[in-house]
Amino acid sequence: MKTKCNYCGRDYATDTHTHVTSSLKSHLRTCKKYPPNLDKAQAILSFKPKDQVVERCMGNTLSSCKMDQNAARNALVCMIIIDEISFKSIESDGFRQLIAVIPPRFTVQSRYTVTRDCYFIYTIEITKISFDSV
């Protein structure tokens, strides 16, 4: 009996009596297309519009971008602070659809994690203010 990897399509033998797929399990540790094994620092290709007006006529340009999870996470926290939006808004379906399109490798944390991040930035800013006033 054969088992197929859902990510790369390779076939692996399965024990017909116990249906154990240990060979597939060990393969997933090294499979290049398995999502947890993807290199998060690798640059990805994306299409960027040349100009909003010219986009319809000229098309898009191909460029590479590198995903920085921490920078994106900090930008999300700053957006919440600056725009004074609720933490729950990052769990809405519309926001999830937006994030799914913009940076493909950015994972949105829960509102509780974002709350902790906002509090962390708040403590940093309070410390800066207290040192500046001294």
PDB file of N, CA and C in Angstrom, residues 36-112:
ATOM      1  N   PRO A  36       5.991  24.044   7.751  1.00  0.00           N
ATOM      2  CA  PRO A  36       6.899  24.363   8.866  1.00  0.00           C
ATOM      3  C   PRO A  36       8.381  24.314   8.490  1.00  0.00           C
ATOM      4  N   ASN A  37       8.719  23.654   7.376  1.00  0.00           N
ATOM      5  CA  ASN A  37      10.119  23.556   6.964  1.00  0.00           C
ATOM      6  C   ASN A  37      10.538  24.676   6.019  1.00  0.00           C
ATOM      7  N   LEU A  38       9.617  25.530   5.588  1.00  0.00           N
ATOM      8  CA  LEU A  38       9.968  26.600   4.654  1.00  0.00           C
ATOM      9  C   LEU A  38      10.917  27.581   5.315  1.00  0.00           C
ATOM     10  N   ASP A  39      11.862  28.061   4.544  1.00  0.00           N
ATOM     11  CA  ASP A  39      12.824  29.039   5.038  1.00  0.00           C
ATOM     12  C   ASP A  39      12.134  30.393   5.121  1.00  0.00           C
ATOM     13  N   LYS A  40      11.907  30.882   6.322  1.00  0.00           N
ATOM     14  CA  LYS A  40      11.157  32.118   6.515  1.00  0.00           C
ATOM     15  C   LYS A  40      11.958  33.349   6.096  1.00  0.00           C
ATOM     16  N   ALA A  41      13.268  33.226   5.996  1.00  0.00           N
ATOM     17  CA  ALA A  41      14.099  34.366   5.616  1.00  0.00           C
ATOM     18  C   ALA A  41      14.305  34.454   4.110  1.00  0.00           C
ATOM     19  N   GLN A  42      13.847  33.451   3.364  1.00  0.00           N
ATOM     20  CA  GLN A  42      14.053  33.444   1.929  1.00  0.00           C
ATOM     21  C   GLN A  42      13.192  34.518   1.269  1.00  0.00           C
ATOM     22  N   ALA A  43      13.786  35.237   0.338  1.00  0.00           N
ATOM     23  CA  ALA A  43      13.047  36.275  -0.378  1.00  0.00           C
ATOM     24  C   ALA A  43      12.018  35.627  -1.288  1.00  0.00           C
ATOM     25  N   ILE A  44      10.853  36.249  -1.403  1.00  0.00           N
ATOM     26  CA  ILE A  44       9.818  35.738  -2.281  1.00  0.00           C
ATOM     27  C   ILE A  44       9.559  36.760  -3.372  1.00  0.00           C
ATOM     28  N   LEU A  45       9.007  36.298  -4.485  1.00  0.00           N
ATOM     29  CA  LEU A  45       8.713  37.180  -5.600  1.00  0.00           C
ATOM     30  C   LEU A  45       7.278  37.658  -5.495  1.00  0.00           C
ATOM     31  N   SER A  46       7.058  38.914  -5.821  1.00  0.00           N
ATOM     32  CA  SER A  46       5.703  39.453  -5.810  1.00  0.00           C
ATOM     33  C   SER A  46       5.578  40.487  -6.914  1.00  0.00           C
ATOM     34  N   PHE A  47       4.357  40.702  -7.347  1.00  0.00           N
ATOM     35  CA  PHE A  47       4.098  41.696  -8.369  1.00  0.00           C
ATOM     36  C   PHE A  47       3.716  43.008  -7.712  1.00  0.00           C
ATOM     37  N   LYS A  48       4.407  44.076  -8.086  1.00  0.00           N
ATOM     38  CA  LYS A  48       4.142  45.411  -7.563  1.00  0.00           C
ATOM     39  C   LYS A  48       3.691  46.290  -8.727  1.00  0.00           C
ATOM     40  N   PRO A  49       2.628  47.055  -8.546  1.00  0.00           N
ATOM     41  CA  PRO A  49       2.220  47.958  -9.626  1.00  0.00           C
ATOM     42  C   PRO A  49       3.261  49.054  -9.845  1.00  0.00           C
ATOM     43  N   LYS A  50       3.529  49.367 -11.110  1.00  0.00           N
ATOM     44  CA  LYS A  50       4.486  50.430 -11.426  1.00  0.00           C
ATOM     45  C   LYS A  50       3.950  51.773 -10.963  1.00  0.00           C
ATOM     46  N   ASP A  51       2.712  52.018 -11.249  1.00  0.00           N
ATOM     47  CA  ASP A  51       2.070  53.277 -10.874  1.00  0.00           C
ATOM     48  C   ASP A  51       0.572  53.008 -10.868  1.00  0.00           C
ATOM     49  N   GLN A  52      -0.146  53.617  -9.970  1.00  0.00           N
ATOM     50  CA  GLN A  52      -1.576  53.353  -9.869  1.00  0.00           C
ATOM     51  C   GLN A  52      -2.312  53.729 -11.160  1.00  0.00           C
ATOM     52  N   VAL A  53      -1.911  54.818 -11.806  1.00  0.00           N
ATOM     53  CA  VAL A  53      -2.581  55.252 -13.029  1.00  0.00           C
ATOM     54  C   VAL A  53      -2.157  54.389 -14.204  1.00  0.00           C
ATOM     55  N   VAL A  54      -0.882  54.055 -14.255  1.00  0.00           N
ATOM     56  CA  VAL A  54      -0.332  53.326 -15.386  1.00  0.00           C
ATOM     57  C   VAL A  54      -0.585  51.825 -15.259  1.00  0.00           C
ATOM     58  N   GLU A  55      -0.998  51.372 -14.092  1.00  0.00           N
ATOM     59  CA  GLU A  55      -1.132  49.943 -13.824  1.00  0.00           C
ATOM     60  C   GLU A  55      -2.032  49.251 -14.840  1.00  0.00           C
ATOM     61  N   ARG A  56      -3.136  49.881 -15.225  1.00  0.00           N
ATOM     62  CA  ARG A  56      -4.072  49.240 -16.138  1.00  0.00           C
ATOM     63  C   ARG A  56      -3.481  49.092 -17.535  1.00  0.00           C
ATOM     64  N   CYS A  57      -2.621  50.011 -17.923  1.00  0.00           N
ATOM     65  CA  CYS A  57      -2.071  49.992 -19.275  1.00  0.00           C
ATOM     66  C   CYS A  57      -0.763  49.215 -19.370  1.00  0.00           C
ATOM     67  N   MET A  58       0.108  49.393 -18.410  1.00  0.00           N
ATOM     68  CA  MET A  58       1.464  48.868 -18.506  1.00  0.00           C
ATOM     69  C   MET A  58       1.655  47.534 -17.798  1.00  0.00           C
ATOM     70  N   GLY A  59       0.796  47.159 -16.887  1.00  0.00           N
ATOM     71  CA  GLY A  59       0.974  45.919 -16.159  1.00  0.00           C
ATOM     72  C   GLY A  59       1.773  46.121 -14.885  1.00  0.00           C
ATOM     73  N   ASN A  60       2.277  45.042 -14.362  1.00  0.00           N
ATOM     74  CA  ASN A  60       2.995  45.068 -13.091  1.00  0.00           C
ATOM     75  C   ASN A  60       4.460  44.729 -13.298  1.00  0.00           C
ATOM     76  N   THR A  61       5.273  45.046 -12.302  1.00  0.00           N
ATOM     77  CA  THR A  61       6.673  44.660 -12.338  1.00  0.00           C
ATOM     78  C   THR A  61       6.911  43.587 -11.286  1.00  0.00           C
ATOM     79  N   LEU A  62       7.804  42.689 -11.592  1.00  0.00           N
ATOM     80  CA  LEU A  62       8.140  41.611 -10.673  1.00  0.00           C
ATOM     81  C   LEU A  62       9.280  42.070  -9.780  1.00  0.00           C
ATOM     82  N   SER A  63       9.105  41.943  -8.479  1.00  0.00           N
ATOM     83  CA  SER A  63      10.157  42.335  -7.548  1.00  0.00           C
ATOM     84  C   SER A  63      10.242  41.305  -6.436  1.00  0.00           C
ATOM     85  N   SER A  64      11.371  41.287  -5.766  1.00  0.00           N
ATOM     86  CA  SER A  64      11.523  40.357  -4.652  1.00  0.00           C
ATOM     87  C   SER A  64      11.366  41.129  -3.350  1.00  0.00           C
ATOM     88  N   CYS A  65      10.794  40.466  -2.377  1.00  0.00           N
ATOM     89  CA  CYS A  65      10.655  41.094  -1.070  1.00  0.00           C
ATOM     90  C   CYS A  65      10.989  40.057  -0.008  1.00  0.00           C
ATOM     91  N   LYS A  66      11.527  40.525   1.068  1.00  0.00           N
ATOM     92  CA  LYS A  66      11.917  39.643   2.153  1.00  0.00           C
ATOM     93  C   LYS A  66      10.989  39.904   3.330  1.00  0.00           C
ATOM     94  N   MET A  67      10.427  38.858   3.864  1.00  0.00           N
ATOM     95  CA  MET A  67       9.467  38.989   4.951  1.00  0.00           C
ATOM     96  C   MET A  67      10.192  39.059   6.281  1.00  0.00           C
ATOM     97  N   ASP A  68       9.897  40.088   7.052  1.00  0.00           N
ATOM     98  CA  ASP A  68      10.428  40.225   8.399  1.00  0.00           C
ATOM     99  C   ASP A  68       9.239  40.198   9.349  1.00  0.00           C
ATOM    100  N   GLN A  69       9.044  39.066  10.001  1.00  0.00           N
ATOM    101  CA  GLN A  69       7.890  38.861  10.872  1.00  0.00           C
ATOM    102  C   GLN A  69       7.838  39.892  11.992  1.00  0.00           C
ATOM    103  N   ASN A  70       8.972  40.192  12.609  1.00  0.00           N
ATOM    104  CA  ASN A  70       8.988  41.155  13.715  1.00  0.00           C
ATOM    105  C   ASN A  70       8.636  42.565  13.252  1.00  0.00           C
ATOM    106  N   ALA A  71       9.150  42.971  12.096  1.00  0.00           N
ATOM    107  CA  ALA A  71       8.832  44.304  11.580  1.00  0.00           C
ATOM    108  C   ALA A  71       7.349  44.408  11.240  1.00  0.00           C
ATOM    109  N   ALA A  72       6.791  43.359  10.648  1.00  0.00           N
ATOM    110  CA  ALA A  72       5.366  43.369  10.317  1.00  0.00           C
ATOM    111  C   ALA A  72       4.516  43.372  11.581  1.00  0.00           C
ATOM    112  N   ARG A  73       4.952  42.630  12.580  1.00  0.00           N
ATOM    113  CA  ARG A  73       4.217  42.584  13.849  1.00  0.00           C
ATOM    114  C   ARG A  73       4.234  43.948  14.538  1.00  0.00           C
ATOM    115  N   ASN A  74       5.393  44.617  14.529  1.00  0.00           N
ATOM    116  CA  ASN A  74       5.486  45.956  15.119  1.00  0.00           C
ATOM    117  C   ASN A  74       4.649  46.969  14.344  1.00  0.00           C
ATOM    118  N   ALA A  75       4.608  46.836  13.021  1.00  0.00           N
ATOM    119  CA  ALA A  75       3.785  47.738  12.214  1.00  0.00           C
ATOM    120  C   ALA A  75       2.305  47.541  12.524  1.00  0.00           C
ATOM    121  N   LEU A  76       1.901  46.305  12.758  1.00  0.00           N
ATOM    122  CA  LEU A  76       0.515  46.021  13.130  1.00  0.00           C
ATOM    123  C   LEU A  76       0.170  46.674  14.461  1.00  0.00           C
ATOM    124  N   VAL A  77       1.071  46.559  15.427  1.00  0.00           N
ATOM    125  CA  VAL A  77       0.846  47.165  16.741  1.00  0.00           C
ATOM    126  C   VAL A  77       0.776  48.685  16.619  1.00  0.00           C
ATOM    127  N   CYS A  78       1.676  49.279  15.849  1.00  0.00           N
ATOM    128  CA  CYS A  78       1.660  50.733  15.663  1.00  0.00           C
ATOM    129  C   CYS A  78       0.375  51.188  14.983  1.00  0.00           C
ATOM    130  N   MET A  79      -0.134  50.395  14.025  1.00  0.00           N
ATOM    131  CA  MET A  79      -1.389  50.737  13.369  1.00  0.00           C
ATOM    132  C   MET A  79      -2.526  50.774  14.385  1.00  0.00           C
ATOM    133  N   ILE A  80      -2.569  49.804  15.284  1.00  0.00           N
ATOM    134  CA  ILE A  80      -3.625  49.755  16.297  1.00  0.00           C
ATOM    135  C   ILE A  80      -3.525  50.955  17.229  1.00  0.00           C
ATOM    136  N   ILE A  81      -2.302  51.316  17.610  1.00  0.00           N
ATOM    137  CA  ILE A  81      -2.114  52.444  18.526  1.00  0.00           C
ATOM    138  C   ILE A  81      -2.450  53.768  17.841  1.00  0.00           C
ATOM    139  N   ILE A  82      -1.921  53.995  16.651  1.00  0.00           N
ATOM    140  CA  ILE A  82      -2.109  55.268  15.955  1.00  0.00           C
ATOM    141  C   ILE A  82      -3.568  55.475  15.549  1.00  0.00           C
ATOM    142  N   ASP A  83      -4.186  54.433  14.988  1.00  0.00           N
ATOM    143  CA  ASP A  83      -5.564  54.564  14.507  1.00  0.00           C
ATOM    144  C   ASP A  83      -6.604  54.350  15.595  1.00  0.00           C
ATOM    145  N   GLU A  84      -6.156  53.969  16.787  1.00  0.00           N
ATOM    146  CA  GLU A  84      -7.039  53.736  17.929  1.00  0.00           C
ATOM    147  C   GLU A  84      -8.169  52.773  17.590  1.00  0.00           C
ATOM    148  N   ILE A  85      -7.797  51.639  16.991  1.00  0.00           N
ATOM    149  CA  ILE A  85      -8.801  50.623  16.677  1.00  0.00           C
ATOM    150  C   ILE A  85      -8.758  49.538  17.737  1.00  0.00           C
ATOM    151  N   SER A  86      -9.810  48.752  17.812  1.00  0.00           N
ATOM    152  CA  SER A  86      -9.890  47.729  18.855  1.00  0.00           C
ATOM    153  C   SER A  86      -8.989  46.547  18.509  1.00  0.00           C
ATOM    154  N   PHE A  87      -8.594  45.831  19.533  1.00  0.00           N
ATOM    155  CA  PHE A  87      -7.763  44.645  19.331  1.00  0.00           C
ATOM    156  C   PHE A  87      -8.540  43.558  18.598  1.00  0.00           C
ATOM    157  N   LYS A  88      -9.835  43.547  18.773  1.00  0.00           N
ATOM    158  CA  LYS A  88     -10.667  42.523  18.150  1.00  0.00           C
ATOM    159  C   LYS A  88     -10.701  42.665  16.629  1.00  0.00           C
ATOM    160  N   SER A  89     -10.390  43.843  16.111  1.00  0.00           N
ATOM    161  CA  SER A  89     -10.475  44.069  14.669  1.00  0.00           C
ATOM    162  C   SER A  89      -9.500  43.202  13.880  1.00  0.00           C
ATOM    163  N   ILE A  90      -8.406  42.765  14.503  1.00  0.00           N
ATOM    164  CA  ILE A  90      -7.455  41.926  13.766  1.00  0.00           C
ATOM    165  C   ILE A  90      -7.945  40.496  13.627  1.00  0.00           C
ATOM    166  N   GLU A  91      -9.027  40.151  14.300  1.00  0.00           N
ATOM    167  CA  GLU A  91      -9.601  38.815  14.159  1.00  0.00           C
ATOM    168  C   GLU A  91     -10.798  38.806  13.214  1.00  0.00           C
ATOM    169  N   SER A  92     -11.126  39.952  12.608  1.00  0.00           N
ATOM    170  CA  SER A  92     -12.271  40.013  11.702  1.00  0.00           C
ATOM    171  C   SER A  92     -11.933  39.344  10.374  1.00  0.00           C
ATOM    172  N   ASP A  93     -12.972  38.895   9.670  1.00  0.00           N
ATOM    173  CA  ASP A  93     -12.773  38.216   8.390  1.00  0.00           C
ATOM    174  C   ASP A  93     -12.169  39.150   7.347  1.00  0.00           C
ATOM    175  N   GLY A  94     -12.594  40.397   7.337  1.00  0.00           N
ATOM    176  CA  GLY A  94     -12.064  41.349   6.364  1.00  0.00           C
ATOM    177  C   GLY A  94     -10.577  41.598   6.542  1.00  0.00           C
ATOM    178  N   PHE A  95     -10.137  41.735   7.788  1.00  0.00           N
ATOM    179  CA  PHE A  95      -8.717  41.951   8.055  1.00  0.00           C
ATOM    180  C   PHE A  95      -7.907  40.713   7.677  1.00  0.00           C
ATOM    181  N   ARG A  96      -8.432  39.529   7.971  1.00  0.00           N
ATOM    182  CA  ARG A  96      -7.731  38.286   7.614  1.00  0.00           C
ATOM    183  C   ARG A  96      -7.591  38.158   6.098  1.00  0.00           C
ATOM    184  N   GLN A  97      -8.622  38.551   5.349  1.00  0.00           N
ATOM    185  CA  GLN A  97      -8.532  38.498   3.891  1.00  0.00           C
ATOM    186  C   GLN A  97      -7.479  39.477   3.382  1.00  0.00           C
ATOM    187  N   LEU A  98      -7.420  40.649   3.980  1.00  0.00           N
ATOM    188  CA  LEU A  98      -6.419  41.641   3.592  1.00  0.00           C
ATOM    189  C   LEU A  98      -5.008  41.119   3.837  1.00  0.00           C
ATOM    190  N   ILE A  99      -4.769  40.567   4.997  1.00  0.00           N
ATOM    191  CA  ILE A  99      -3.443  40.057   5.345  1.00  0.00           C
ATOM    192  C   ILE A  99      -3.063  38.861   4.474  1.00  0.00           C
ATOM    193  N   ALA A 100      -4.035  38.051   4.097  1.00  0.00           N
ATOM    194  CA  ALA A 100      -3.741  36.892   3.251  1.00  0.00           C
ATOM    195  C   ALA A 100      -3.229  37.318   1.883  1.00  0.00           C
ATOM    196  N   VAL A 101      -3.611  38.492   1.426  1.00  0.00           N
ATOM    197  CA  VAL A 101      -3.196  38.966   0.113  1.00  0.00           C
ATOM    198  C   VAL A 101      -1.886  39.738   0.173  1.00  0.00           C
ATOM    199  N   ILE A 102      -1.689  40.556   1.195  1.00  0.00           N
ATOM    200  CA  ILE A 102      -0.543  41.473   1.229  1.00  0.00           C
ATOM    201  C   ILE A 102       0.789  40.740   1.412  1.00  0.00           C
ATOM    202  N   PRO A 103       1.183  40.317   2.591  1.00  0.00           N
ATOM    203  CA  PRO A 103       2.427  39.548   2.696  1.00  0.00           C
ATOM    204  C   PRO A 103       2.086  38.077   2.925  1.00  0.00           C
ATOM    205  N   PRO A 104       2.387  37.209   1.992  1.00  0.00           N
ATOM    206  CA  PRO A 104       1.958  35.816   2.102  1.00  0.00           C
ATOM    207  C   PRO A 104       2.499  35.074   3.321  1.00  0.00           C
ATOM    208  N   ARG A 105       3.618  35.477   3.865  1.00  0.00           N
ATOM    209  CA  ARG A 105       4.191  34.728   4.987  1.00  0.00           C
ATOM    210  C   ARG A 105       3.906  35.340   6.349  1.00  0.00           C
ATOM    211  N   PHE A 106       3.222  36.451   6.399  1.00  0.00           N
ATOM    212  CA  PHE A 106       2.923  37.085   7.678  1.00  0.00           C
ATOM    213  C   PHE A 106       1.775  36.357   8.349  1.00  0.00           C
ATOM    214  N   THR A 107       1.992  35.950   9.590  1.00  0.00           N
ATOM    215  CA  THR A 107       0.930  35.306  10.348  1.00  0.00           C
ATOM    216  C   THR A 107       0.439  36.282  11.402  1.00  0.00           C
ATOM    217  N   VAL A 108      -0.850  36.478  11.437  1.00  0.00           N
ATOM    218  CA  VAL A 108      -1.444  37.409  12.391  1.00  0.00           C
ATOM    219  C   VAL A 108      -1.604  36.705  13.729  1.00  0.00           C
ATOM    220  N   GLN A 109      -1.147  37.356  14.780  1.00  0.00           N
ATOM    221  CA  GLN A 109      -1.279  36.801  16.115  1.00  0.00           C
ATOM    222  C   GLN A 109      -2.686  37.066  16.636  1.00  0.00           C
ATOM    223  N   SER A 110      -2.976  36.493  17.773  1.00  0.00           N
ATOM    224  CA  SER A 110      -4.279  36.722  18.389  1.00  0.00           C
ATOM    225  C   SER A 110      -4.335  38.133  18.959  1.00  0.00           C
ATOM    226  N   ARG A 111      -5.532  38.575  19.290  1.00  0.00           N
ATOM    227  CA  ARG A 111      -5.672  39.926  19.846  1.00  0.00           C
ATOM    228  C   ARG A 111      -4.993  40.038  21.199  1.00  0.00           C
ATOM    229  N   TYR A 112      -4.860  38.919  21.909  1.00  0.00           N
ATOM    230  CA  TYR A 112      -4.194  38.936  23.214  1.00  0.00           C
ATOM    231  C   TYR A 112      -2.688  39.167  23.054  1.00  0.00           C
TER     232      TYR A 112
END
